[in-house]
Tab-separated table of C-alpha atoms and ligand atoms in Angstrom:
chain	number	residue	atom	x	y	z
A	1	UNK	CA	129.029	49.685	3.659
A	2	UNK	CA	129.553	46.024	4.803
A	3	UNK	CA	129.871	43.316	2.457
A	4	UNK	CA	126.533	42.528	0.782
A	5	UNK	CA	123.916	44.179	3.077
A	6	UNK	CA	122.464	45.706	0.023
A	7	UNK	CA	120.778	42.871	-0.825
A	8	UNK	CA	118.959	41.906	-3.725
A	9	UNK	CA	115.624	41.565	-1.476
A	10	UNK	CA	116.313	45.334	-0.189
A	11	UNK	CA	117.433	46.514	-3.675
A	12	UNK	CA	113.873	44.975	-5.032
A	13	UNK	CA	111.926	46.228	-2.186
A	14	UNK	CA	113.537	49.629	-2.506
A	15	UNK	CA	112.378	49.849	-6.587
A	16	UNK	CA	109.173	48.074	-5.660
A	17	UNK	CA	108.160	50.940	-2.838
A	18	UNK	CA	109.771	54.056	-4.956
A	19	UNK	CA	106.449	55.567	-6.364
A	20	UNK	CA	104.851	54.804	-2.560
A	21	UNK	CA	107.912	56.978	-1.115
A	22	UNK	CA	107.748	59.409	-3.128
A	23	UNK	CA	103.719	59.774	-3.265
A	24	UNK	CA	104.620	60.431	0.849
A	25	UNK	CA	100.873	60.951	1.558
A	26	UNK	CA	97.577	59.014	1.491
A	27	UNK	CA	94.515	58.299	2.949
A	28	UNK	CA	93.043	55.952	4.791
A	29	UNK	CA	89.526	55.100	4.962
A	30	UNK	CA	87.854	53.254	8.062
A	31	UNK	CA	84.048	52.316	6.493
A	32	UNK	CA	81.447	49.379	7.434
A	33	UNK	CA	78.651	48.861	9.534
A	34	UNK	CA	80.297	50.172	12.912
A	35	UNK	CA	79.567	53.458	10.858
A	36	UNK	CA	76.223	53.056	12.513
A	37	UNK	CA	76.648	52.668	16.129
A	38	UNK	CA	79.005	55.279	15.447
A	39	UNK	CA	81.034	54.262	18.587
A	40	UNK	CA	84.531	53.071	16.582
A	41	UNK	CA	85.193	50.060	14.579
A	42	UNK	CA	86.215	47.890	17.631
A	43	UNK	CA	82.603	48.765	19.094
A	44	UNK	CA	81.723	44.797	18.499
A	45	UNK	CA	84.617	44.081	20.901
A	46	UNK	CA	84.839	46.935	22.859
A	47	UNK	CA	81.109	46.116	24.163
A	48	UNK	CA	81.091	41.906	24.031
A	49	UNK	CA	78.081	42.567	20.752
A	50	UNK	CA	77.076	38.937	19.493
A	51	UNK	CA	76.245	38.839	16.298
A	52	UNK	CA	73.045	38.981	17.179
A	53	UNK	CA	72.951	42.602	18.807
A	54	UNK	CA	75.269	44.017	15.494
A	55	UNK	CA	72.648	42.309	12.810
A	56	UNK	CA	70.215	44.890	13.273
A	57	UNK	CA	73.422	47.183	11.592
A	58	UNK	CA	73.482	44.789	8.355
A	59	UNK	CA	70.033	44.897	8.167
A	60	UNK	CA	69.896	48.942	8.203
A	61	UNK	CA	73.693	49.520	6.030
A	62	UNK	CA	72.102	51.753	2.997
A	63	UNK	CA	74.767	54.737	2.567
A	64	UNK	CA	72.584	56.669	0.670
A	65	UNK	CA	74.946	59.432	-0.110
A	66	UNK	CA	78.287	57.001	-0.798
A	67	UNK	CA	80.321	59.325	-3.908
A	68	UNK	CA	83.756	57.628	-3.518
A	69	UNK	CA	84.656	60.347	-6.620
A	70	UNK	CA	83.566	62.809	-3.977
A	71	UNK	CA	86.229	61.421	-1.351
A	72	UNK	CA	88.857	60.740	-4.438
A	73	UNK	CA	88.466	64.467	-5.409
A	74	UNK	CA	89.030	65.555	-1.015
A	75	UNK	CA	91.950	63.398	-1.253
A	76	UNK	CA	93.566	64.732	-4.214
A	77	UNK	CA	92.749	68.275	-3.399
A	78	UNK	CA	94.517	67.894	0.073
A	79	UNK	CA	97.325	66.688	-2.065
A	80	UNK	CA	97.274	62.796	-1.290
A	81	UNK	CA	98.701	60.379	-3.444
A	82	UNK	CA	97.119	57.462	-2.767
A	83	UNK	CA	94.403	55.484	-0.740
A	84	UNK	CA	93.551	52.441	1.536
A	85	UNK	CA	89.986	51.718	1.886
A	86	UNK	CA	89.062	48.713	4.430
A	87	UNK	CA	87.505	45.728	2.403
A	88	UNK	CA	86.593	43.983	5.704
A	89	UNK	CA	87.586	45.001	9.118
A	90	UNK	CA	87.782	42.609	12.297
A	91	UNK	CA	83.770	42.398	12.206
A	92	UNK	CA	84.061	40.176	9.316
A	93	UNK	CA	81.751	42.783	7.189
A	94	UNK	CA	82.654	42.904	3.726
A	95	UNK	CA	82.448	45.904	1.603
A	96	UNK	CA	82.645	43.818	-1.937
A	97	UNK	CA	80.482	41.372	-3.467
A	98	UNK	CA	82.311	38.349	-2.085
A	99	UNK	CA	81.282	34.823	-3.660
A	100	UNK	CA	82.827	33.078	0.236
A	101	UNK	CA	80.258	34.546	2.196
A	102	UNK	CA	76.402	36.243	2.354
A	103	UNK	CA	78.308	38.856	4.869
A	104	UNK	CA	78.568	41.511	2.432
A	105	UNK	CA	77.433	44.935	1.206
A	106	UNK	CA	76.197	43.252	-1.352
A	107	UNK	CA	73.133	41.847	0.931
A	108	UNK	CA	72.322	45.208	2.794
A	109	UNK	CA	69.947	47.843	1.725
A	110	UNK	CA	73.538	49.412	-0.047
A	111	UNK	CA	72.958	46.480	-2.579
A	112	UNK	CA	76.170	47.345	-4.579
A	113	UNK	CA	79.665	46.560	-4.248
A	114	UNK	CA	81.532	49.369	-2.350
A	115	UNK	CA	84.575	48.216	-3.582
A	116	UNK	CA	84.392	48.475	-7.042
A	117	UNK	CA	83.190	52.024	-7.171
A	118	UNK	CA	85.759	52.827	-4.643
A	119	UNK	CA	88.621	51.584	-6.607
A	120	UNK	CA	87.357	53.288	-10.111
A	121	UNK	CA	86.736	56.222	-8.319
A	122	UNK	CA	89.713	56.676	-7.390
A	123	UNK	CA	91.891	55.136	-10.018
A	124	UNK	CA	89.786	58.011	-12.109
A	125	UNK	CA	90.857	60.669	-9.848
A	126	UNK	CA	94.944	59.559	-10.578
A	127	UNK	CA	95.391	58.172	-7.218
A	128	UNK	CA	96.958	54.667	-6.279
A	129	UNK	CA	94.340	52.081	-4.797
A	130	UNK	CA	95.036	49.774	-1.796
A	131	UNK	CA	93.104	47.534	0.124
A	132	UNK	CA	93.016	46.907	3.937
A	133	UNK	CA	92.467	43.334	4.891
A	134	UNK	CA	91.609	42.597	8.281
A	135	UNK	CA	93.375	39.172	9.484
A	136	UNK	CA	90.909	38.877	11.973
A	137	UNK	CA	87.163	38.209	11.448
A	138	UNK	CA	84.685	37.600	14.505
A	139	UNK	CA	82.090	36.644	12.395
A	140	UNK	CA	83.385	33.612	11.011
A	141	UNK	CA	82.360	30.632	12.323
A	142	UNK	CA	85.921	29.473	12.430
A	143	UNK	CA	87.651	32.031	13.929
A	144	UNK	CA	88.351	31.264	17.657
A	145	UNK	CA	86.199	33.081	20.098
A	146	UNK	CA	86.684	31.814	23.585
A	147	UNK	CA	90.017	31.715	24.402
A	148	UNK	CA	90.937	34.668	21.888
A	149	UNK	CA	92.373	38.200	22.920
A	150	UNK	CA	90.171	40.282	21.000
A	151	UNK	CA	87.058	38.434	20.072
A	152	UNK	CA	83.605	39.631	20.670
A	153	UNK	CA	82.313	36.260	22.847
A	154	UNK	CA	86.288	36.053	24.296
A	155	UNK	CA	85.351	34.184	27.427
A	156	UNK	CA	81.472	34.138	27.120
A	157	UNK	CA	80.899	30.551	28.117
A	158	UNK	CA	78.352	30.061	25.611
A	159	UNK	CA	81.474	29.455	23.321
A	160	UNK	CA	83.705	27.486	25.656
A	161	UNK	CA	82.735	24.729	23.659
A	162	UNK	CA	82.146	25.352	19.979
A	163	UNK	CA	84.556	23.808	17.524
A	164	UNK	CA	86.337	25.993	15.269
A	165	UNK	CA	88.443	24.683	11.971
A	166	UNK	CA	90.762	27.162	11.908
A	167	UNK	CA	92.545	25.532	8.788
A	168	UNK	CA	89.016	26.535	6.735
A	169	UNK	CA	89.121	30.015	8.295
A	170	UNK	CA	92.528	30.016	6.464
A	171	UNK	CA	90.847	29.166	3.517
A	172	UNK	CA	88.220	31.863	3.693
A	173	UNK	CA	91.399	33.948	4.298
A	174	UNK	CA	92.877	33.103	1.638
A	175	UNK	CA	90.002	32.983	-0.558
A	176	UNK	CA	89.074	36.440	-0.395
A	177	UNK	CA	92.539	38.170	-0.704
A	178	UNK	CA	92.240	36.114	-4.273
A	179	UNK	CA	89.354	37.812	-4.720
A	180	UNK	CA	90.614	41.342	-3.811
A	181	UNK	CA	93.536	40.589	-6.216
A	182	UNK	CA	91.222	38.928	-9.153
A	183	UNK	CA	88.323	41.433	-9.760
A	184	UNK	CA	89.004	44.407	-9.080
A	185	UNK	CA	92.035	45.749	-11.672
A	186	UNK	CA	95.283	46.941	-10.675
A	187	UNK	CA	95.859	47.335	-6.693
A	188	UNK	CA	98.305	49.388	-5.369
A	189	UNK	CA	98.828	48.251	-1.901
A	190	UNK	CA	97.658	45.319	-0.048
A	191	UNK	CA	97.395	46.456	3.678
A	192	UNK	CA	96.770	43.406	5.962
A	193	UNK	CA	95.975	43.975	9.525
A	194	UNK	CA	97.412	42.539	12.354
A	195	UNK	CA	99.198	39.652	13.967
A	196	UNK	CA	98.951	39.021	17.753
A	197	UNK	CA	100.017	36.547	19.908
A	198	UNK	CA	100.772	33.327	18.568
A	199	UNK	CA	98.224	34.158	15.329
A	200	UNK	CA	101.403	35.537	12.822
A	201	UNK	CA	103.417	34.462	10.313
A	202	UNK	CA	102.403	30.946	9.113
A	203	UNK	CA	99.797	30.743	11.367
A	204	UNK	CA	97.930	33.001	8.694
A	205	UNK	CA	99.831	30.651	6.202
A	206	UNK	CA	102.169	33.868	4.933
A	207	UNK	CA	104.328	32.505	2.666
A	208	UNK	CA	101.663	30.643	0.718
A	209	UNK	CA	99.756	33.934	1.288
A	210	UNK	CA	102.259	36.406	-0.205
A	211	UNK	CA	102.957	34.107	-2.880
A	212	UNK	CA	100.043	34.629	-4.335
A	213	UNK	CA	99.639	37.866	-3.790
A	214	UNK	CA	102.714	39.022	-5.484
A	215	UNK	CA	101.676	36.105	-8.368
A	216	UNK	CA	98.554	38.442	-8.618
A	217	UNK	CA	99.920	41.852	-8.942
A	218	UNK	CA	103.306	41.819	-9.686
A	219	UNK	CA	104.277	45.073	-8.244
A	220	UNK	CA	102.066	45.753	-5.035
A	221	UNK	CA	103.208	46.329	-1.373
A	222	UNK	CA	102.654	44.889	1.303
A	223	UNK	CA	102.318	46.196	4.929
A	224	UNK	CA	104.354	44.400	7.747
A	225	UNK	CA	101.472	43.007	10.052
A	226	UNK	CA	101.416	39.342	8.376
A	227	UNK	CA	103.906	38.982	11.771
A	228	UNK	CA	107.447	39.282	9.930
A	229	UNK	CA	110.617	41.086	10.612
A	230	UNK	CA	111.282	43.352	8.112
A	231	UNK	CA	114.627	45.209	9.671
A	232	UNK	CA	115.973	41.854	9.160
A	233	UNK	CA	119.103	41.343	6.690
A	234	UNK	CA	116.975	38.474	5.225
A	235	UNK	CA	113.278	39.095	6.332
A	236	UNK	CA	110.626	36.556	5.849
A	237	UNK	CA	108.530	36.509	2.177
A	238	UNK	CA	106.092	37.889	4.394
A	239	UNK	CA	107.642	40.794	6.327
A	240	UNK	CA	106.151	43.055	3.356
A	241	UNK	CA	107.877	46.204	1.988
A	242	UNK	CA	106.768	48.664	4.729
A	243	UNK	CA	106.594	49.498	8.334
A	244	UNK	CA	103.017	50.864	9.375
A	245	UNK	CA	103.710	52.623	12.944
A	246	UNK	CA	100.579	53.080	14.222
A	247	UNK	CA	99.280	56.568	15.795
A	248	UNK	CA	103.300	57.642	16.146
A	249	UNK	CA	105.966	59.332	14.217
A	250	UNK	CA	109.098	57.269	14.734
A	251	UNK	CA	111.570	59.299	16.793
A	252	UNK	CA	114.571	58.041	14.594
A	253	UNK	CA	112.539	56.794	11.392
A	254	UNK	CA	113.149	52.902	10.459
A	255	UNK	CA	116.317	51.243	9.817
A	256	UNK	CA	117.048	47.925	9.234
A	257	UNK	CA	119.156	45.796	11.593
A	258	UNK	CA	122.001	47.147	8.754
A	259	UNK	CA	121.359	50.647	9.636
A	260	UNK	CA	120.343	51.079	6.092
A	261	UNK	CA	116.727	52.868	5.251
A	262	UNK	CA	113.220	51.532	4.667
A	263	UNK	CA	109.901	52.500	3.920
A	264	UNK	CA	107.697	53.170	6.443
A	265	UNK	CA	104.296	55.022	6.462
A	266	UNK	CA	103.306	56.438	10.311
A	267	UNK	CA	99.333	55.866	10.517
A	268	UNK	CA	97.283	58.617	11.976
A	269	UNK	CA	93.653	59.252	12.557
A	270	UNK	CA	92.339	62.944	12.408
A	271	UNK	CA	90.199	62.646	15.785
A	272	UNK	CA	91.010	59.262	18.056
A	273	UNK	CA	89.037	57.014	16.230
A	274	UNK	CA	89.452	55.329	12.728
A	275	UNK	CA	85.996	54.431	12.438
A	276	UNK	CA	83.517	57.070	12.384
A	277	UNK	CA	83.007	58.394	15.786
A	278	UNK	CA	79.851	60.667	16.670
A	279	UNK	CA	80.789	62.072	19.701
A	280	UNK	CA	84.917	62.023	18.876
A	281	UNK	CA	84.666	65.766	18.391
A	282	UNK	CA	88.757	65.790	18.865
A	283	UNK	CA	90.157	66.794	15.455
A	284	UNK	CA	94.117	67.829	15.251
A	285	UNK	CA	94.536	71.051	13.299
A	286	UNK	CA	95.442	71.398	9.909
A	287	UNK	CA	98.879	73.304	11.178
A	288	UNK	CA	99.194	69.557	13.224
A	289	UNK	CA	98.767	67.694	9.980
A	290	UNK	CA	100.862	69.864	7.753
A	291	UNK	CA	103.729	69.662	10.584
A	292	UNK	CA	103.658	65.546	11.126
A	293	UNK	CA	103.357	64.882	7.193
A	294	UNK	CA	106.647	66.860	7.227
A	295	UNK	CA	108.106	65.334	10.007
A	296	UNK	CA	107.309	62.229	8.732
A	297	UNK	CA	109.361	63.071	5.158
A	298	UNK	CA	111.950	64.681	7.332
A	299	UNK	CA	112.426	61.172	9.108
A	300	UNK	CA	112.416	59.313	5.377
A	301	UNK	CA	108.780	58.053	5.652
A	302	UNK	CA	105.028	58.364	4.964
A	303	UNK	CA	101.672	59.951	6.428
A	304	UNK	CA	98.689	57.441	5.342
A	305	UNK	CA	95.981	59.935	7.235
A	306	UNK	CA	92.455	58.416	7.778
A	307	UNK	CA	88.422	59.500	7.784
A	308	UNK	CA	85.944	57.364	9.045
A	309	UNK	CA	83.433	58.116	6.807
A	310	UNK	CA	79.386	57.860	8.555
A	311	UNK	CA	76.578	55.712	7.700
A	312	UNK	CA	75.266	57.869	5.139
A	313	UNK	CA	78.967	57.191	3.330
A	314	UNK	CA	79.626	61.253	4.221
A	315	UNK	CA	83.583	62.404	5.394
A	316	UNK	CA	82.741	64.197	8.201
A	317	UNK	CA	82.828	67.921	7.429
A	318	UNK	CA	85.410	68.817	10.426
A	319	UNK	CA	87.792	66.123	8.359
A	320	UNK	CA	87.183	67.534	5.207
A	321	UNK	CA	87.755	71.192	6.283
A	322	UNK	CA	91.289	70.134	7.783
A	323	UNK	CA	91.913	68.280	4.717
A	324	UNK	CA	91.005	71.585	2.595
A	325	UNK	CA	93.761	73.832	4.848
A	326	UNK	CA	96.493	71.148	4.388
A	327	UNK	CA	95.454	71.068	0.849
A	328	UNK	CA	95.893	74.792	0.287
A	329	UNK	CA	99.635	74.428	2.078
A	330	UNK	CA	100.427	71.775	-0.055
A	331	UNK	CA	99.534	73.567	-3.610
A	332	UNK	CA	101.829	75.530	-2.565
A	333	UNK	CA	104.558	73.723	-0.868
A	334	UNK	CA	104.465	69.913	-2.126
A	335	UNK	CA	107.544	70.126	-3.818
A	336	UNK	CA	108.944	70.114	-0.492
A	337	UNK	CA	106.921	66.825	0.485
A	338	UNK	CA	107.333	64.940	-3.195
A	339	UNK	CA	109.744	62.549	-3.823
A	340	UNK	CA	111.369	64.315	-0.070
A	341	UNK	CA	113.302	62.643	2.454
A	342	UNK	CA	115.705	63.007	4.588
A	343	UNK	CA	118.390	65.718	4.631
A	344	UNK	CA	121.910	65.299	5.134
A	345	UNK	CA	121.680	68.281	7.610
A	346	UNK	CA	120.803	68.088	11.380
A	347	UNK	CA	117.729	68.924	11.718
A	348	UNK	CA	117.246	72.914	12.367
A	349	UNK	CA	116.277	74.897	15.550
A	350	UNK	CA	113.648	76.752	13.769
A	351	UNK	CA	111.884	73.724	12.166
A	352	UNK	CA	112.925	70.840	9.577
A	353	UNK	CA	114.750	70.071	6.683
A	354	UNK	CA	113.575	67.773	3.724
A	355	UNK	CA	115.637	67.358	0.849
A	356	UNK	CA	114.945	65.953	-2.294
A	357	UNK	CA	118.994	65.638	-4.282
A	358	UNK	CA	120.452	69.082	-4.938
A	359	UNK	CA	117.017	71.113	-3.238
A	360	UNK	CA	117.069	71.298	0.125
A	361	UNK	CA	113.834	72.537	1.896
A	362	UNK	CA	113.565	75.056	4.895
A	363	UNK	CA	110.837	74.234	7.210
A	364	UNK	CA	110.337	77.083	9.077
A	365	UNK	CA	107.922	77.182	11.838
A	366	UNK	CA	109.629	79.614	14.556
A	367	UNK	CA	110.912	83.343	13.435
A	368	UNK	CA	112.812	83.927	16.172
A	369	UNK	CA	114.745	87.177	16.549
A	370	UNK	CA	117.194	88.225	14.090
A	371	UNK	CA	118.524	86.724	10.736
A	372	UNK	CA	117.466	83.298	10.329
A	373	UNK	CA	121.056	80.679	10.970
A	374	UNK	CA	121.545	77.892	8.751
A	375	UNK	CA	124.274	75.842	10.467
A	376	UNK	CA	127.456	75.111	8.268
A	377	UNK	CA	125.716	76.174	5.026
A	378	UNK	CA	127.905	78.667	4.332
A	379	UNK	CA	129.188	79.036	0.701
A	380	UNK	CA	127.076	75.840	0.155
A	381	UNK	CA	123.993	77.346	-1.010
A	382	UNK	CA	123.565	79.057	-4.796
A	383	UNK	CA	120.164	80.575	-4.257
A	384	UNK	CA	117.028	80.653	-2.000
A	385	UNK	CA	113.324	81.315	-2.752
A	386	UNK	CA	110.167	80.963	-1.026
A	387	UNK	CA	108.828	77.546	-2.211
A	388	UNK	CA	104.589	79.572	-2.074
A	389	UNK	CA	105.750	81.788	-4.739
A	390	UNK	CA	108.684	81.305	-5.942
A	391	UNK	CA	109.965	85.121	-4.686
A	392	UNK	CA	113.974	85.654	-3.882
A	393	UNK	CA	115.391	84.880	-0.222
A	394	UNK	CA	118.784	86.898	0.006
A	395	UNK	CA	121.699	84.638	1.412
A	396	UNK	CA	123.088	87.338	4.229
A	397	UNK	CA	126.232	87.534	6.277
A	398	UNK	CA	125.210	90.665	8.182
A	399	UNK	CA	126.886	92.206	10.898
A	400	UNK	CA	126.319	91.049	13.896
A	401	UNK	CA	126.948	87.377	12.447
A	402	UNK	CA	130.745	87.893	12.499
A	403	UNK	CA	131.250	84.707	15.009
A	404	UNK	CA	129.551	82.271	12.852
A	405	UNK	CA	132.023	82.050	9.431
A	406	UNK	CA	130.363	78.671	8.601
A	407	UNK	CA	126.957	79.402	8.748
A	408	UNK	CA	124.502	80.977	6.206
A	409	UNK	CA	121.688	83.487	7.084
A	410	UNK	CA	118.994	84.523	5.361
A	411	UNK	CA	116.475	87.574	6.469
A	412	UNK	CA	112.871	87.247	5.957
A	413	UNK	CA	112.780	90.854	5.911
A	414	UNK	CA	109.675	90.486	8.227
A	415	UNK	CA	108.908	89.586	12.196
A	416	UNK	CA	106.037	87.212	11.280
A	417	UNK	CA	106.555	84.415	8.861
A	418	UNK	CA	104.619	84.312	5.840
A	419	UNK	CA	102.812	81.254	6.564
A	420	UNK	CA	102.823	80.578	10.309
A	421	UNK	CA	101.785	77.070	9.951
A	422	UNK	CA	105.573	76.072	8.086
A	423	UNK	CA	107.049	78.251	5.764
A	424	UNK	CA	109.454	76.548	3.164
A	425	UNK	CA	112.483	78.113	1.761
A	426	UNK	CA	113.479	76.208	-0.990
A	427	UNK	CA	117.813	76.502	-1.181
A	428	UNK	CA	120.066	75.240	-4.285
A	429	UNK	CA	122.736	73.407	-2.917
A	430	UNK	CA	125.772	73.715	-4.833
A	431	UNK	CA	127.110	70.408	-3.830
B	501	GLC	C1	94.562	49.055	14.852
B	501	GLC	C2	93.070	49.005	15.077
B	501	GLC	C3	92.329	48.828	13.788
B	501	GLC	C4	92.770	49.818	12.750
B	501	GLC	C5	94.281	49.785	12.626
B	501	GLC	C6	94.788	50.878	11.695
B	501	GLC	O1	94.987	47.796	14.422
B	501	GLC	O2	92.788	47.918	15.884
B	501	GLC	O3	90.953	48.990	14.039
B	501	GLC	O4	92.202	49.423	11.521
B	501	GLC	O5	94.882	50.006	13.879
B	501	GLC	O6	96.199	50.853	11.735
């Protein structure tokens, strides 16, 4: 290693982020009034809504079946580890009982702060709690409109002319992450989203904002979309402690500009929408899941996996019955996803490798013909067993593998794999 590139900042961030990379999975949880329209959560934007045409969705918001123990039990039986639930997206709408603003859940038909139940619901069920902040808010009266990229009225000339103070939006900003960070116990994660042209860094006032974060709870993380560069040597107080790629799986995972690790957590909806989506009928499969979660590990980072729950405050059941499948894989297997990253070994033919110290973890997801190769393991491995139930894996050097001294085999004694969706071996190495 160069001289000092493990600095104190990535030594701190790495202790700060261990239980978040070793959780390696989570939820996330896209919830407010665009549940209604039930056309995504950007459906304010997507279709120029004033406030005017969304009110009649404030007016209606009454989630008469909202159980967030419900949800905390779906997450923890698919074998999550933790959850972000959106406070306020870009529409401004607030899911707790804010004292900065009459916007609020609090002033529906729902009557009740979201919130709060979602947070002791799921701090009951064992699970970490973050919050997702959205940096942008078209319903504030001082957030730019006009000449903005993403706003609602962008370009409507009715706003040409209206003033905004930005400075009090800050405030407002501000304001409520206080809130957030006050009332509501311990939080887990703080998940801010997102910067964009010249509105990052301290533009949203960062450092002042992080400040106080970290003054409120001491060990939270922090997402990277306050605008910072956090594969800098010396990132900004407000590059936060993880990457958040969005709707990808990082070919190469993230390093820093040092080459050296961090945390990252790859984003991912279950259809194409975060929000809830009626007509999004496009749900990856539960083999599609259980594969990126450990490709994710395999690449030393995180799945944070999201429902858009509907009006009524129901997961949709085609979410919840993918979330059951990957649950009943990861009963079985989450040893290999746990406190997982990457291996030391190239990444296999057959599948992928996560490896957790002395355990590495066979990913098998193609039989192929023949004993199953294990490049350069040779005389490396004491034993192997199936990680589902724990039944012996003979280490081989048959026959026909006379050309390959280095490598280890192992047969599976069968043409199909047991579990055709990934089938772990888990080997001993005897480093
Ligand atoms: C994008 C979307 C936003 C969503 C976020 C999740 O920023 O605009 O709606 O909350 O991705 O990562």
């Amino acid at each position: 290693m160069g001289d000092n590139i493990l600095t104190d900042c990535y030594l701190e961030r790495q202790k700060r982020t261990k239980w978040f990379t070793d959780a390696r999975f989570g939820m996330f949880i896209h919830w407010g009034l665009y549940s209604i329209p039930a056309r995504g959560e950007w459906v304010r934007s997507k279709e120029r809504m004033s406030i005017e045409d969304y009110e009649p969705f404030f007016k209606e918001f009454n989630p008469v079946n909202y159980n967030p123990r419900e949800w905390a039990r779906a997450a923890r039986n698919a074998g999550m580890k933790y959850a972000v639930l959106t406070a306020k997206h870009h529409d401004g709408f607030c899911l707790f009982d804010s004292k900065l603003t009459d916007y609020k859940a609090t002033n529906t038909p729902a009557g009740k702060d979201l919130v709060r139940e979602y947070v002791d619901a799921f701090h009951a069920e064992g699970l970490k709690v973050g919050l997702y902040y959205s940096l942008l808010d078209w319903h504030h009266e001082d957030y730019p409109a006009y000449s903005d990229s993403h706003h609602p009225m962008r370009g409507n000339e009715n706003f040409k002319n209206k003033k905004h103070d930005f400075s009090r939006y800050i405030e407002y900003l501000h304001g409520q992450v206080k809130e957030l960070l006050s009332n509501y116990g311990k939080i887990d994660i703080i998940w801010f989203d997102f910067s964009y042209d010249d509105n990052r860094g301290e533009k949203w006032e960062a450092s002042k904002l992080v400040k106080m974060v970290r003054s409120l709870q001491s060990d939270i993380i922090i997402d990277n979309r306050l605008g910072g560069n956090l594969r800098s040597r010396n990132p900004e107080i407000y590059a936060g402690d993880f990457e958040c790629p969005e709707q990808i799986i990082p070919p190469e995972g993230v390093l820093n500009e040092d080459g050296l690790p961090l945390p990252w957590e790859a984003c991912i909806t279950l259809n194409n929408n975060w929000g809830y989506c009626s007509k999004d009928k496009d749900f990856k499969s539960p083999k599609q899941i259980i594969r990126a979660i450990v490709e994710c590990v395999s690449k030393g980072g995180n799945m944070l996996l999201n429902v858009g729950p509907n009006s009524k405050g129901e997961i949709p059941e085609e979410s919840l019955k993918v979330l059951s499948e990957v649950g009943k894989w990861m009963k079985q297997n989450s040893k290999s996803v746990y406190g997982c990253g990457k291996s030391q070994y190239a990444k296999p033919e057959w599948g992928r490798y996560t490896q957790n110290g002395k355990k590495l973890y066979a990913h098998i997801y193609d039989r192929g013909i023949g004993p199953i190769n294990f490049k350069g393991l040779n005389g490396k491995v004491a034993k192997a067993r199936l990680l589902s139930d724990g039944s012996e894996v003979k280490l081989l050097k048959p026959w026909n593998t006379g050309n390959y001294p280095d490598d280890l085999f192992i047969e599976l004694g069968s043409q199909k794999l047991p579990d055709e969706n990934d089938t772990v071996i888990e080997l001993d190495l005897d480093l």
